[in-house]
Structure formats: structure tokens, C-alpha cells
Coordinates of C-alpha atoms in Angstrom, one line a residue:
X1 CA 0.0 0.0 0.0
X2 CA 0.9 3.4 -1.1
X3 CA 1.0 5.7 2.0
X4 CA -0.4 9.4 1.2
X5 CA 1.6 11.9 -0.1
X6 CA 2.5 14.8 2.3
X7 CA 0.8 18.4 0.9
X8 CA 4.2 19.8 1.8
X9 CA 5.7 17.8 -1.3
X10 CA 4.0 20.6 -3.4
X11 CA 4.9 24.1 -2.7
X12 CA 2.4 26.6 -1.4
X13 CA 3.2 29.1 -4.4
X14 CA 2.2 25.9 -6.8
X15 CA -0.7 25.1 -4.6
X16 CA -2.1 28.3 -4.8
X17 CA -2.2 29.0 -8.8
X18 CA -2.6 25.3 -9.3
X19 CA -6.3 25.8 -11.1
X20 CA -4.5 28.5 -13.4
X21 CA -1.9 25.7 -14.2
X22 CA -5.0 23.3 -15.1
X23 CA -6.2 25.9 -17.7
X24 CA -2.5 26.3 -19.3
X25 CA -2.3 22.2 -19.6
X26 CA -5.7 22.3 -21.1
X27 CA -4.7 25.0 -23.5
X28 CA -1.9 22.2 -24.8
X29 CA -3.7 19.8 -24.7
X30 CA -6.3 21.4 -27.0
X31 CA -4.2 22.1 -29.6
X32 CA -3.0 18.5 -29.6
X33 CA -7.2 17.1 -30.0
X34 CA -8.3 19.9 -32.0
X35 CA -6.2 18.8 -34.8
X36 CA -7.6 15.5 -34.7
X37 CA -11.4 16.8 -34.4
X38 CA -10.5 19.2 -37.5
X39 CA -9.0 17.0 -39.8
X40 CA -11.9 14.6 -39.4
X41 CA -14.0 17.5 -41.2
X42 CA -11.7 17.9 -43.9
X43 CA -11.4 14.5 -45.1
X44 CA -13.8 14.6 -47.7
X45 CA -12.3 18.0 -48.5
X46 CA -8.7 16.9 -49.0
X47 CA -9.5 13.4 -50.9
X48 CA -10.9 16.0 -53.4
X49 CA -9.2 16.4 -56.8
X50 CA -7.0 20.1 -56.9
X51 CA -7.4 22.5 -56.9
X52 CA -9.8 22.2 -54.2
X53 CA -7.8 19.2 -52.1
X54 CA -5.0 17.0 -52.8
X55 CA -6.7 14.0 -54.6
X56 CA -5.9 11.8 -51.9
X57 CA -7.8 8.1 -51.6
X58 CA -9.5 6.8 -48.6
X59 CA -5.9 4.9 -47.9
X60 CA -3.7 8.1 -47.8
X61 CA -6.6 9.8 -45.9
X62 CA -6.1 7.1 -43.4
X63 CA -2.5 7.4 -44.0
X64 CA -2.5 10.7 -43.4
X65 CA -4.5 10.5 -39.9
X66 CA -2.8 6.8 -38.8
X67 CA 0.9 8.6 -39.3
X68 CA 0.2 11.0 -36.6
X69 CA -1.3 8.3 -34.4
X70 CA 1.2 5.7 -35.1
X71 CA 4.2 7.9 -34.3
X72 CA 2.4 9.8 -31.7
X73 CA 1.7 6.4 -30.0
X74 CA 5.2 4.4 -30.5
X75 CA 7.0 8.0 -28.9
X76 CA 5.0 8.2 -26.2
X77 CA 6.4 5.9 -23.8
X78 CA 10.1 7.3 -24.3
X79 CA 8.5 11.2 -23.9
X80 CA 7.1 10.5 -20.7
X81 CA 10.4 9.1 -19.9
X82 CA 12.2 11.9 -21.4
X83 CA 9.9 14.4 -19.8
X84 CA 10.6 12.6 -16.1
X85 CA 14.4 12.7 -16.3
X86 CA 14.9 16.3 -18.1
X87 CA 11.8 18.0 -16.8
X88 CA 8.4 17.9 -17.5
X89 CA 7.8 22.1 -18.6
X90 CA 11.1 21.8 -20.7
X91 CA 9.4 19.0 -22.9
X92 CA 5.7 20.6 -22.8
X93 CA 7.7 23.5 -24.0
X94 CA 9.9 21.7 -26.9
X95 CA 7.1 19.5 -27.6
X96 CA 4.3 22.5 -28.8
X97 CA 6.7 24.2 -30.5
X98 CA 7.1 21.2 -32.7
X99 CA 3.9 20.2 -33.4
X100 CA 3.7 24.5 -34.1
X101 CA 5.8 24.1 -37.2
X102 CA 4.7 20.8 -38.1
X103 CA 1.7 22.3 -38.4
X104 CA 2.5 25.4 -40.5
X105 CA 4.2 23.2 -42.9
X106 CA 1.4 20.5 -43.5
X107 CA -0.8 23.8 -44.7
X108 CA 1.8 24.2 -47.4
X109 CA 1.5 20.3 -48.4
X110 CA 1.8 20.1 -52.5
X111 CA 0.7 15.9 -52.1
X112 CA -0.7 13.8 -49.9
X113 CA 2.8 12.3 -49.0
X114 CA 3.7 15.6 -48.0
X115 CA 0.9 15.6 -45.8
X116 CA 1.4 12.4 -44.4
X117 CA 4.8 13.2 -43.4
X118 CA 4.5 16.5 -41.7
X119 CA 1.0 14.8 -39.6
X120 CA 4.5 12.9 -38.7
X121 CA 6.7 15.6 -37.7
X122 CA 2.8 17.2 -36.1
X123 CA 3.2 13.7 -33.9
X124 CA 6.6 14.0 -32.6
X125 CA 5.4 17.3 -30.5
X126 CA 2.6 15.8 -29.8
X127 CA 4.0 12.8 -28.4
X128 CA 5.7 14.8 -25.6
X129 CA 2.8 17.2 -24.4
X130 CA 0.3 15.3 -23.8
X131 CA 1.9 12.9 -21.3
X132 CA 3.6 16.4 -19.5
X133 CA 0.3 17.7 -19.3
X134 CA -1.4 14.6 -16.9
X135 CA 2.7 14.2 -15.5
X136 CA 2.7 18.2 -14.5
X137 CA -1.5 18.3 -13.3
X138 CA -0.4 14.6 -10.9
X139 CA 2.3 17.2 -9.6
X140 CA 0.1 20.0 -9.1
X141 CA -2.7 18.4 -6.8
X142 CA -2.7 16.7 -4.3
X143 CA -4.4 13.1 -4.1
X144 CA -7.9 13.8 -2.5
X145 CA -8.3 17.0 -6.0
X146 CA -6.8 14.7 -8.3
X147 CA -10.0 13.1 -9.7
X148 CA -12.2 16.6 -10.0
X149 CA -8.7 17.9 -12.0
X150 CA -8.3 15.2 -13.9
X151 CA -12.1 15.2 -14.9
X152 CA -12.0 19.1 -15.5
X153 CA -8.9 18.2 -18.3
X154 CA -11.1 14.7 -19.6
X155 CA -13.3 17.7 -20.7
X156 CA -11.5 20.2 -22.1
X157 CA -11.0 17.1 -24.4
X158 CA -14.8 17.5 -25.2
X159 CA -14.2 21.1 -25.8
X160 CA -12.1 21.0 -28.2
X161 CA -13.9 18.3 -30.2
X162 CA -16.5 20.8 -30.3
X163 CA -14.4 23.5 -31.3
X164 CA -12.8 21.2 -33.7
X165 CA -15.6 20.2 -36.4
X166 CA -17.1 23.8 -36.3
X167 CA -13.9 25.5 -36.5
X168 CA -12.9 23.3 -39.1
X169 CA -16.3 23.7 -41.2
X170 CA -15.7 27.6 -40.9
X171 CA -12.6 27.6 -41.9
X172 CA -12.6 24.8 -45.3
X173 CA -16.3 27.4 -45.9
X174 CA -13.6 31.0 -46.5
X175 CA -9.9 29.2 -46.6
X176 CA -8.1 26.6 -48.7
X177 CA -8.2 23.4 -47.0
X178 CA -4.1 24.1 -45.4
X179 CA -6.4 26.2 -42.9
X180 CA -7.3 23.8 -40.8
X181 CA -3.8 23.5 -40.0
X182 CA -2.6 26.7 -39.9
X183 CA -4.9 27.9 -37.1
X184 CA -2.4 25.7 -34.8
X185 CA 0.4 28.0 -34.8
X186 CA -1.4 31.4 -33.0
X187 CA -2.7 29.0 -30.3
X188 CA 0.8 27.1 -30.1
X189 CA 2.1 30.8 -29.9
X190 CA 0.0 31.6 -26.8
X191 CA 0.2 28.3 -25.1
X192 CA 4.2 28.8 -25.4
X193 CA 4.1 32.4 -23.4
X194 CA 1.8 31.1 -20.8
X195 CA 3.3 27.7 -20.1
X196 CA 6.9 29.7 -19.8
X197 CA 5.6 31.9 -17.3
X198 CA 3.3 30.3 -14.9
X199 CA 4.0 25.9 -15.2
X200 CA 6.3 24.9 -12.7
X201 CA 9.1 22.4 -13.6
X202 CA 9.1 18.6 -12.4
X203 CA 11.1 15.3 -12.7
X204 CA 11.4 11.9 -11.4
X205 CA 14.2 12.2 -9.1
X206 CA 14.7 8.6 -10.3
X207 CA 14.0 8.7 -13.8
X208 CA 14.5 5.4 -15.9
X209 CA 16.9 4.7 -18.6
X210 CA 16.4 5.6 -22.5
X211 CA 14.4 2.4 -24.8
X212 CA 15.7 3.4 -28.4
X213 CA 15.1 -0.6 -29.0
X214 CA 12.1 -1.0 -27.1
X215 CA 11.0 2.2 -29.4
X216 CA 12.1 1.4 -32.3
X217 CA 10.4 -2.3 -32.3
X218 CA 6.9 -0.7 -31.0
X219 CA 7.1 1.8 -34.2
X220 CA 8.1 -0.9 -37.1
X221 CA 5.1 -3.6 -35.2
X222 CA 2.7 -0.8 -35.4
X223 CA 3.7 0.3 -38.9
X224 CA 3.8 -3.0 -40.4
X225 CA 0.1 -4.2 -38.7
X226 CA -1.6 -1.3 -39.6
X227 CA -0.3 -1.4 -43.4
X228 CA -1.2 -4.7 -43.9
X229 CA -4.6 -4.1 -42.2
X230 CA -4.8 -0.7 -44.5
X231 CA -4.0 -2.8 -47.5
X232 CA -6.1 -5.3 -47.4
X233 CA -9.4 -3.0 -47.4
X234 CA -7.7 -1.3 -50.0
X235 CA -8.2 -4.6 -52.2
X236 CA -10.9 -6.0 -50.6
X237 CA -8.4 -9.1 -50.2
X238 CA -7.1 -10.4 -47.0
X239 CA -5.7 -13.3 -48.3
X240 CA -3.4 -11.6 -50.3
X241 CA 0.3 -12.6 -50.0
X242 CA 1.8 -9.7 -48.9
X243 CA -1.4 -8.0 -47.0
X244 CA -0.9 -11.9 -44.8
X245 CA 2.6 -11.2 -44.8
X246 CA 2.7 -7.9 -43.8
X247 CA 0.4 -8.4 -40.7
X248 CA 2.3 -11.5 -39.5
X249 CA 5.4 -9.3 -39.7
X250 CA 3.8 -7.0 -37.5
X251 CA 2.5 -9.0 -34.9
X252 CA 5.8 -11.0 -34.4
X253 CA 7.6 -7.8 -34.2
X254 CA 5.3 -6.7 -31.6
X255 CA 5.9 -10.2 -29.6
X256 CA 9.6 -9.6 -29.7
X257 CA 8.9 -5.9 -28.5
X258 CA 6.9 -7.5 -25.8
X259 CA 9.5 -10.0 -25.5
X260 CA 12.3 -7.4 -25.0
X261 CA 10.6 -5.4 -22.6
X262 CA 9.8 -8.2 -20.1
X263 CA 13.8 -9.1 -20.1
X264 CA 15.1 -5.2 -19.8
X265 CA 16.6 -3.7 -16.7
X266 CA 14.9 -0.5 -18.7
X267 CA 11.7 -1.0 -20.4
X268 CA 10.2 2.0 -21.9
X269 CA 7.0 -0.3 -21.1
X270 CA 7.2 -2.0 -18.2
X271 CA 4.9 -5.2 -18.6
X272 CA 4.8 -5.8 -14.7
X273 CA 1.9 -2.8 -14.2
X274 CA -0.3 -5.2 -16.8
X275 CA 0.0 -8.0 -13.9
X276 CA -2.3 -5.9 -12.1
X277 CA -6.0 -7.0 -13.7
X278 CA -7.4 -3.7 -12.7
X279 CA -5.1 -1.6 -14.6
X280 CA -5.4 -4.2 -17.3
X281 CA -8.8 -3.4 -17.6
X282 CA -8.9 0.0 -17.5
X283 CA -6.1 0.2 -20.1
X284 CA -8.6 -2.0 -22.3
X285 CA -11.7 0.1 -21.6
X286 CA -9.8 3.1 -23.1
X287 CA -8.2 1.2 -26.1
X288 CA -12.1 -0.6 -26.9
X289 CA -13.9 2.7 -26.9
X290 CA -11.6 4.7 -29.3
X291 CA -10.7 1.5 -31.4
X292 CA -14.8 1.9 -31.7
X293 CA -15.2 6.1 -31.8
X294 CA -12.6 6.7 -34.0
X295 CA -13.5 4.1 -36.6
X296 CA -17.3 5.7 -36.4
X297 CA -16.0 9.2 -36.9
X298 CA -14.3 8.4 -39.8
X299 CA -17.3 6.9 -41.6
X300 CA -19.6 9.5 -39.9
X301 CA -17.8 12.5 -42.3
X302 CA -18.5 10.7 -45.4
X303 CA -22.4 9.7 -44.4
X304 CA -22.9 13.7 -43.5
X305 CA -21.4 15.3 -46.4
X306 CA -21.7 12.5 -49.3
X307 CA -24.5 10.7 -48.9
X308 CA -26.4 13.5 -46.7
X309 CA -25.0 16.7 -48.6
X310 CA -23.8 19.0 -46.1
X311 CA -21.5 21.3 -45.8
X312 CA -18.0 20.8 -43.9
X313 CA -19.5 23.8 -41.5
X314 CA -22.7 21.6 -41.1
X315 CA -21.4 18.7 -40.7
X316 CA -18.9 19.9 -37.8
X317 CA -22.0 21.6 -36.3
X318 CA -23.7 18.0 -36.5
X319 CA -21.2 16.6 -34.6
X320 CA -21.4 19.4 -32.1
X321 CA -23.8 17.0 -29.4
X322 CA -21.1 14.4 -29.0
X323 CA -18.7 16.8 -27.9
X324 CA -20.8 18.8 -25.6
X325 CA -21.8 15.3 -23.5
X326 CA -18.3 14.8 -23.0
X327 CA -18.2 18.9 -21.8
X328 CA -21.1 18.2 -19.8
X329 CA -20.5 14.9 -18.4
X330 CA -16.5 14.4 -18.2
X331 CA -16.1 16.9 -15.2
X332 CA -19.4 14.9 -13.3
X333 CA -18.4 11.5 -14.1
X334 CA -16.1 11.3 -10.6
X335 CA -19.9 12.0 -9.0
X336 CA -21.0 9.0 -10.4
X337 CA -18.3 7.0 -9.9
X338 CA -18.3 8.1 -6.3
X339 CA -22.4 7.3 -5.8
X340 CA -21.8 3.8 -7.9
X341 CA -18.5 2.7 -8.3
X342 CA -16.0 2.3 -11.4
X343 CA -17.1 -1.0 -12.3
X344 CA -20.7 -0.2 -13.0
X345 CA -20.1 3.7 -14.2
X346 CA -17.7 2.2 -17.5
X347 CA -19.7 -0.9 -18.4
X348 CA -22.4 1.4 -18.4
X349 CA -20.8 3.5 -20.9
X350 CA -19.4 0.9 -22.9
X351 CA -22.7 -0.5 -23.2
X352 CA -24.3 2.8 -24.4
X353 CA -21.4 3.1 -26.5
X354 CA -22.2 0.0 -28.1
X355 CA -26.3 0.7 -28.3
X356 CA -25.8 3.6 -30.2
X357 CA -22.9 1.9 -32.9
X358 CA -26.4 -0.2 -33.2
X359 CA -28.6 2.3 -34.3
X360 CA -26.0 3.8 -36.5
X361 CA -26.3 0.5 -38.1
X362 CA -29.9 1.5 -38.9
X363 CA -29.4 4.8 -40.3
X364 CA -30.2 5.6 -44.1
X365 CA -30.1 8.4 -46.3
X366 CA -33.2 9.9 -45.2
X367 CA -32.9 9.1 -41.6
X368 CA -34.4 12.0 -39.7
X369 CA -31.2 14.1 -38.7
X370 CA -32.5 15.0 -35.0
X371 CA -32.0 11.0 -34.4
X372 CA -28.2 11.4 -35.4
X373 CA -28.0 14.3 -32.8
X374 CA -29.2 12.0 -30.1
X375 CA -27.2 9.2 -30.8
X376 CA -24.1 11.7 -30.9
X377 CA -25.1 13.1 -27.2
X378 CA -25.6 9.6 -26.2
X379 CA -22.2 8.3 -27.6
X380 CA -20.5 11.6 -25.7
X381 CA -21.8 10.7 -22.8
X382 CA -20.9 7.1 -22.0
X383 CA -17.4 8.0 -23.9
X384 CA -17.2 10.8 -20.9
X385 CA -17.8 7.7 -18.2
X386 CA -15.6 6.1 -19.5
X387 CA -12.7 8.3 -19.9
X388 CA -12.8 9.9 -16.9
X389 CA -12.8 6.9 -14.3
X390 CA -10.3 4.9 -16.6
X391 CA -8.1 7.5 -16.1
X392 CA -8.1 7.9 -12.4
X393 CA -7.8 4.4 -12.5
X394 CA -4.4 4.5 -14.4
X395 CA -3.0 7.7 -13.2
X396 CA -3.1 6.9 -9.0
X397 CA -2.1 2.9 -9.8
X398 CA 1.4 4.5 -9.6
X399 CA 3.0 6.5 -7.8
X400 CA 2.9 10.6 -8.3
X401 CA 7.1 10.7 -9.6
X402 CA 5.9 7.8 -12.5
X403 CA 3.4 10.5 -13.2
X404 CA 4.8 10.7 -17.1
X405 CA 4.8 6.3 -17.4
X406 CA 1.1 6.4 -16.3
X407 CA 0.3 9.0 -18.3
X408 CA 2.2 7.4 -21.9
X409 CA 0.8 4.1 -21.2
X410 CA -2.8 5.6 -21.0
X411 CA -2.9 7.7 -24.1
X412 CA -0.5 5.2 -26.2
X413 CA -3.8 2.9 -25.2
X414 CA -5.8 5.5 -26.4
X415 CA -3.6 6.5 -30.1
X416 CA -3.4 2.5 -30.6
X417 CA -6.9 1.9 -30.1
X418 CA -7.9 4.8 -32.5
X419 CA -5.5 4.2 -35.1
X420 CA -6.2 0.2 -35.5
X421 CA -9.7 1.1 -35.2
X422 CA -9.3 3.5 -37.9
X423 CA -7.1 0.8 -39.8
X424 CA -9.7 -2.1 -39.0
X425 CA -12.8 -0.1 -39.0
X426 CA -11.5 1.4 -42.4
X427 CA -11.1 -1.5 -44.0
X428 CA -13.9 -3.1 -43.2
X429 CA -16.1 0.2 -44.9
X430 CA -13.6 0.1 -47.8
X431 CA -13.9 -3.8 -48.7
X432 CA -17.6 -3.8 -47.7
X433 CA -18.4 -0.7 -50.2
X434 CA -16.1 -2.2 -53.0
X435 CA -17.7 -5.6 -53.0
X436 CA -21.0 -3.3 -52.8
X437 CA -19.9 -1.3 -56.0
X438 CA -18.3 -3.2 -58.1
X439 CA -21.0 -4.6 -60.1
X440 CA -22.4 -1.2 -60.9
X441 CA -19.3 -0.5 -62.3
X442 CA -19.3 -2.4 -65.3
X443 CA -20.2 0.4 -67.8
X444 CA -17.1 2.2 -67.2
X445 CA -13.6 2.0 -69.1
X446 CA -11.5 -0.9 -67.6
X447 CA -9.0 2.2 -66.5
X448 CA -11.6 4.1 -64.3
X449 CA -13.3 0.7 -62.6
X450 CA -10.3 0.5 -60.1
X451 CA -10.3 4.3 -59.4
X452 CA -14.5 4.7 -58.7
X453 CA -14.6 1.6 -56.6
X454 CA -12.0 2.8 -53.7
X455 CA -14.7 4.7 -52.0
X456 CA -17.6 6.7 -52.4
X457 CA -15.5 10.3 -52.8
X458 CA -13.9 8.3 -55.7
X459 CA -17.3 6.9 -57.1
X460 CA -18.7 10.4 -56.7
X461 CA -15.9 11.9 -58.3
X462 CA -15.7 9.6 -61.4
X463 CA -19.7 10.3 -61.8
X464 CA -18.9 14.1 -62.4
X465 CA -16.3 13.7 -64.6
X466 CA -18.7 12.0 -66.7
X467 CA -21.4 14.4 -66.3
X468 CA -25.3 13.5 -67.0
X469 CA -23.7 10.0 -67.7
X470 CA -22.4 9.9 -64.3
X471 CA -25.3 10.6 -62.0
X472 CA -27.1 6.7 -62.9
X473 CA -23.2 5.9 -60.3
X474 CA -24.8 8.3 -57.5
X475 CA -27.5 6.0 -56.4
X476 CA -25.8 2.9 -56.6
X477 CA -23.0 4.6 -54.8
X478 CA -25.0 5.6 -51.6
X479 CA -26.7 2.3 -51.1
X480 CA -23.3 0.6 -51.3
X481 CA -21.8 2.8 -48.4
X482 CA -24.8 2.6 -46.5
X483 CA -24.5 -1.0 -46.5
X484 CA -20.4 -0.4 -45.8
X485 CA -21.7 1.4 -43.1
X486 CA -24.2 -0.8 -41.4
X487 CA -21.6 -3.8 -41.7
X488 CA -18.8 -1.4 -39.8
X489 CA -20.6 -0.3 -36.8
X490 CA -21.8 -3.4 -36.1
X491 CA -18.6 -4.5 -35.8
X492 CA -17.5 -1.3 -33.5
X493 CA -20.7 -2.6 -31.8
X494 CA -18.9 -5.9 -31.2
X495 CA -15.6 -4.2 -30.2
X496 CA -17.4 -2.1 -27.7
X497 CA -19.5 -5.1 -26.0
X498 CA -16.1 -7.1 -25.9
X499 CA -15.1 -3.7 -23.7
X500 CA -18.1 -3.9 -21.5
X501 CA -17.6 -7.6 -20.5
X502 CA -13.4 -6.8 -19.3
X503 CA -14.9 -3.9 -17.0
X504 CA -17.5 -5.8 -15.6
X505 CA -15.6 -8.6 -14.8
X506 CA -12.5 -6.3 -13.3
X507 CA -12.9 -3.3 -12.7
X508 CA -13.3 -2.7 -9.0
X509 CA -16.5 -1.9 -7.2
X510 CA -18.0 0.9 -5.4
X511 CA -15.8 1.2 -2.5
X512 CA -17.5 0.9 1.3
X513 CA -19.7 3.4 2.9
X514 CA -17.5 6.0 4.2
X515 CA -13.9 5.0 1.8
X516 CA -12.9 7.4 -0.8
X517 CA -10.2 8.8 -2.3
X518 CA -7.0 6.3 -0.2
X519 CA -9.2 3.5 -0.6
X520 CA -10.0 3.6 -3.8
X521 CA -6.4 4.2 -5.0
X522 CA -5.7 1.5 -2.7
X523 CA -8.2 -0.9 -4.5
X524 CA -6.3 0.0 -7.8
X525 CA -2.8 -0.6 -6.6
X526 CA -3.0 -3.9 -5.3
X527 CA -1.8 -6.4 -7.9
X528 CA -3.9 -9.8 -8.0

């Protein structure tokens, strides 16, 4: 057992602006989400021929979002680890003013593999602020504030995926689509003078070695599995040679990762914390949800503005409940947990999660739009109970100095999660709509069949090249995502369900009458 941290380990000066520290950390860790919740508006927008967009296809779309993800996820483990040996403000620092140029020069991409490399070099910041930002708040308050703090930052996540979408819509609706990337830098500007003057420094005084191995193994796994998985819906084929080859690559160069990290004196992921079934869990909780959200989001901008017609500015706006639940809900979700326990407050919200992925699976093109906006409040709110108590979970398993370890193993979690479920999720849509297509298809020169059957922007955008001859595709074209779509959140359905059952079988309980706070952290520290 973990005895309680004194309050003289954090200085009274700290203590006392320590809310005004919490709205700096949020200010970071905006920019980092908002990009995300932008870009998802300006997908259809970019896979649009040029002028307009880049021309990219629905695999350098995904491409372009899964190379953030995928570096931001294989760095994270060594920038928490950086951050607790060199200082926590001097990475949040570095770290922004990265992802600040990053960002300025994926607004000047010529090509989608332009793009797909500066998301890259966008990652690398990212990768070391947001584990400073949860490392600096665990130094900040003390044990018996750390839940209400850490709820107040789950929901400036929902704030800026409300910003996000709208921002994004606004912006695509004056700008050139590089907009959306370029309103990054004046915010990374601010957050840069106000984390300089009022974030105090912090570090393990018993930091870890470097992983360059461990990192470098966790990168190539990821890379490999999430190609192969990207290929395969790109050619409807899984059984293709190198798709098959490529995956099994992957996965054994993720089991040697594994491997190496159990046998290190150093591991940038230290496998012993997953011996602990509680932290297991909650590690799983948050990797099932987002492997489920992010998959829906990204099929969620085509249904919107393809099939539905509306505008990027609309569609952010329509996207606008599922971000306020999380505003709403995120800070209150410690209430809940308090009045019922961790256990029941998650499966709960995986199991709404997973209600509304099944009536997404009902929707079609004339589905009355206020249903979507209920079914994006309701997926808000059980992702807000699920984020919030996962996190406490995770963050007071350890103790406050491994606040950066906690705090990378949660949100690689997270960034794996979304980008497979991006990569899985994605292919599914894109095999599912091909094998929808493909026999309405016929009619058009051998050359162009390949082209109009990689996705419905592609179908759509093959149909206008062809003018009045193009518009028997659009039809055809909507029934076959629809179907795409029904198919792919029942399987995010599936996902989330799987979710539910770990946290209901161990995740812990509501506590007894009259133990809070020690007890609970107690509850998640001891091992099994």
C-alpha cells in the first residue's frame, strides 16, 4: 500500500495558482485534440481532386491520420520518460513548439505524402505534451483533487472536439483546405508564453533509462500491422500474399517488443503494471472505446457530407452534441463514480457506446437528422464515463514521480486503439463498399473501374467527370456505403460489447460506505 503523499511535497506558491496551471495544460492539450477533431472534417475535402484538395484516396486519408497516431503512439512511452528525467515544462515547451511548425508546414503540403509526413513531424510534439500535461496536473494536486482535476482536463478534451468540427467547417467554408492546420500556430504561440511563465518544472528524481530498441520495435510492429490491415481493405483481399505477410510481420515484431521489454533492466513499457487485472482493464476500456469512436467518426464524415449533402461547416456543427456530453459529463463522471463505483459507471458507458454503434447501423439516407444528434449526445456521454474513471484508474495505480509512465501508457492505449480502429474499422467500410460497387461498375472503361470503386468520394468523383452520364453511379454509390456502413458499426458494436464484459468482470466496485479517495487508490494498486 501506497501511503499518502505529504501536501508539503508541493509548494504553497504551486498550490495556490494550481487551477490556473490546469487551464494552461488544457490550453496544450487542446491544440494536440483539436487537430484531430478538424481533420476529421476535412477529409472529404482533401480526398478531393486540386485544386480544391489533394486528390488523396481513402488509404492516404487514413494514411494521413494513422501517421500522426502511429508515431504519436510508438513515442510516447520514451517522452514520458524523457519528460521525467529532463523535466516535465522543458518538454511541454519543446514538444508544442514542434507540433507549431509541423503544423505550418502540412498547410503548405503540394501531395498527400507531403501531408502524411508533416502529420508525422505534427506527432513528434505531440507525443511529448500530452503525457507532460497529466505528469505536471499529478504534480500540481494533491491526491484527495486529483479526480475533479483530472475530470476538468477529460473535458476540455470535449471542448475542443466541439471546437474542432465547427472550427474546421468555418474555416474549409472562407480558406483553402491548409487552414485547418494553420490555425495551430497562433494558439501554439499563446500556449508557449503562458506555459513559460506560470507551469512549474518537475522530474522523477529517479528517472528510468532511455528504450531506443524498445521504441524502435513498438514503431516498425505498429507500422507493419496497420499497413497490412490498410491494404487489405484497399483490395478488398485479405488473403493476399503480402497484405498476410505484412500483418504476420507485425504481430511477431510486436511479440519480440513484448519480449524485450519483459527481459530489460529499462523498459520504456514495463509489462509488470499489466499484472495488475485492474489496470489491465482500464487500459482495455480506453483502447475498446476509441478503437470503436474513431472508426465511427471516420465513416460518420463521409455519411454527413456524401451521402447527406452537407457542408464541412454543417457537418462539424452536427457533430457538435457528442462533444458537448463529453463537456457536460467528463467533469461529473467522478460523481457518479463516487455514488456507484468504477465497475458499473464504465460498463455502463461501454454499453451505451455500443447501443448507439447499433442504431448507427440503422441509419439511411433519409434518416431524420434530430436521431443522429441523439445518438451523438448519447455516444458523448458514455465515452465521458468512461474516460474519466479509466483515467483515475491509471494515473493513481502509480505513484505521483511515474506520473509521465502512467500518463504514456494511457494515451498510447488511447492512439493505438484509435489508429487500429481506424485501420480495421476502415477497411472493413472500404472492402464492404467495394464488394457493394463493383457490379455497378461495369459500364465504365476498364482504367476508371479501379479508381471509382475505392470509396464513395472516388465513385462520386468519377460520376462528375462524366457528367449526365455519371449521375445513374450516385445511387448505386449511396446504397453501397450505407450497406459499408451498417456492416462497420456493427462491428464497432462488437468491439465495444467485448469492452463492457473486461470492465464488468475487473474493474473494481463501489468502494465501502465512508472509503474514498486512499481507498479507492488502494483498491487499484494492489496487484492480484
Amino acid at each position: 500500500m501506497t501511503s499518502p503523499v505529504p501536501a508539503s511535497r508541493i509548494p504553497e506558491a504551486v498550490h495556490q495558482r494550481r487551477w490556473a496551471i490546469l487551464g494552461v495544460l488544457m490550453l496544450s492539450l487542446l491544440i494536440v485534440v483539436l487537430d484531430n477533431s478538424i481533420l476529421n472534417v476535412a477529409i472529404k475535402t482533401i480526398s478531393t481532386p486540386a485544386p480544391i484538395g489533394l486528390g488523396a484516396t481513402q488509404s492516404e486519408i487514413e494514411w494521413a491520420i494513422n501517421a500522426y497516431t502511429l508515431v504519436f503512439a510508438g513515442l510516447l512511452f520514451t517522452a514520458g520518460l524523457v519528460g521525467d528525467r529532463v523535466g516535465r515544462k522543458k518538454v511541454l515547451l519543446g514538444g508544442i513548439a514542434v507540433f507549431g511548425i509541423g503544423s505550418a508546414l502540412a498547410a503548405e503540403s503540394g501531395s498527400p505524402g507531403q501531408l502524411i509526413a508533416f502529420r508525422a513531424l505534427m506527432a513528434l510534439g505531440a507525443a511529448f505534451v500530452m503525457p507532460a500535461t497529466l505528469a505536471v496536473l499529478m504534480n500540481v494536486f494533491e491526491r484527495d483533487e486529483q479526480p475533479k482535476a483530472i475530470g476538468i482536463w477529460a473535458g476540455g478534451v470535449g471542448l475542443a472536439i466541439a471546437i474542432g468540427p465547427i472550427t474546421g467547417g468555418a474555416l474549409l467554408d472562407h480558406f483553402w483546405w491548409g487552414s485547418v492546420f494553420f490555425v495551430n500556430v497562433p494558439i501554439v504561440i499563446v500556449a508557449l508564453v503562458l506555459m513559460a511563465w506560470l507551469v512549474p518544472d518537475s522530474r522523477d528524481p529517479s528517472p528510468g533509462r532511455l528504450d531506443p530498441v524498445g521504441v524502435v520495435l513498438s514503431v516498425v510492429g505498429l507500422v507493419l500491422l496497420v499497413y497490412g490491415i490498410i491494404k487489405g481493405g484497399e483490395l478488398a483481399d485479405f488473403t493476399d500474399a503480402k497484405v498476410l505477410a505484412t500483418i504476420v510481420a507485425g504481430l511477431l515484431v510486436l511479440a519480440a517488443f513484448v519480449v524485450y521489454e519483459k527481459r530489460s533492466d529499462h523498459p520504456s513499457l514495463d509489462v509488470t503494471y499489466f499484472k495488475n487485472k485492474v489496470f489491465s482493464a482500464a487500459m482495455s476500456a480506453i483502447a475498446l472505446v476509441f478503437f470503436a469512436l474513431m472508426g465511427v467518426t471516420f465513416f460518420g464524415v463521409f455519411y454527413t457530407q456524401s451521402v447527406r449533402g452537407y457542408s464541412p461547416l454543417e457537418s462539424g456543427v452536427l457533430m457538435l452534441p457528442l462533444a458537448l456530453a463529453q463537456l457536460i459529463f467528463a467533469p461529473r463522471a467522478r460523481l457518479v463514480v463516487e455514488r456507484f463505483g468504477n465497475k458499473a459507471t464504465t460498463t455502463a458507458g461501454l454499453l451505451l457506446i455500443a447501443a448507439t454503434l447499433a442504431v448507427f447501423a440503422t441509419f439511411e439516407a433519409d434518416t431524420p437528422i434530430w436521431l443522429l444528434e441523439v445518438v451523438f449526445f448519447l455516444m458523448g456521454t458514455g465515452m465521458a464515463h468512461i474516460m474519466t474513471p479509466t483515467s483515475v484508474v491509471i494515473m493513481q495505480a502509480l505513484p505521483r514521480e511515474k506520473a509521465g509512465s502512467a500518463s504514456a501508457l494511457s494515451n498510447t492505449f488511447r492512439q493505438v486503439g484509435g489508429a487500429l480502429g481506424i485501420a480495421v474499422l476502415g477497411s472493413v467500410l472500404a472492402t464492404a463498399y467495394r464488394n457493394g460497387i463493383e457490379g455497378k461498375l461495369g459500364a465504365l472503361p476498364a482504367g476508371l473501374r479501379d479508381t471509382a470503386g475505392e470509396s464513395i468520394e472516388a465513385t462520386l468523383g468519377v460520376a462528375a467527370r462524366l457528367g449526365p452520364q455519371g449521375r445513374a453511379l450516385i445511387t448505386p454509390a449511396n446504397d453501397a456505403f450505407l450497406h459499408a456502413m451498417h456492416v462497420t458499426a456493427l462491428c464497432g458494436t462488437g468491439v465495444a460489447l467485448i469492452g463492457a464484459v473486461v470492465t464488468a468482470l475487473f474493474l473494481p466496485g463501489k468502494p465501502p460506505a465512508g472509503q474514498k479517495g486512499e481507498k479507492e487508490a488502494e483498491l487499484v494498486a494492489a496487484a492480484d
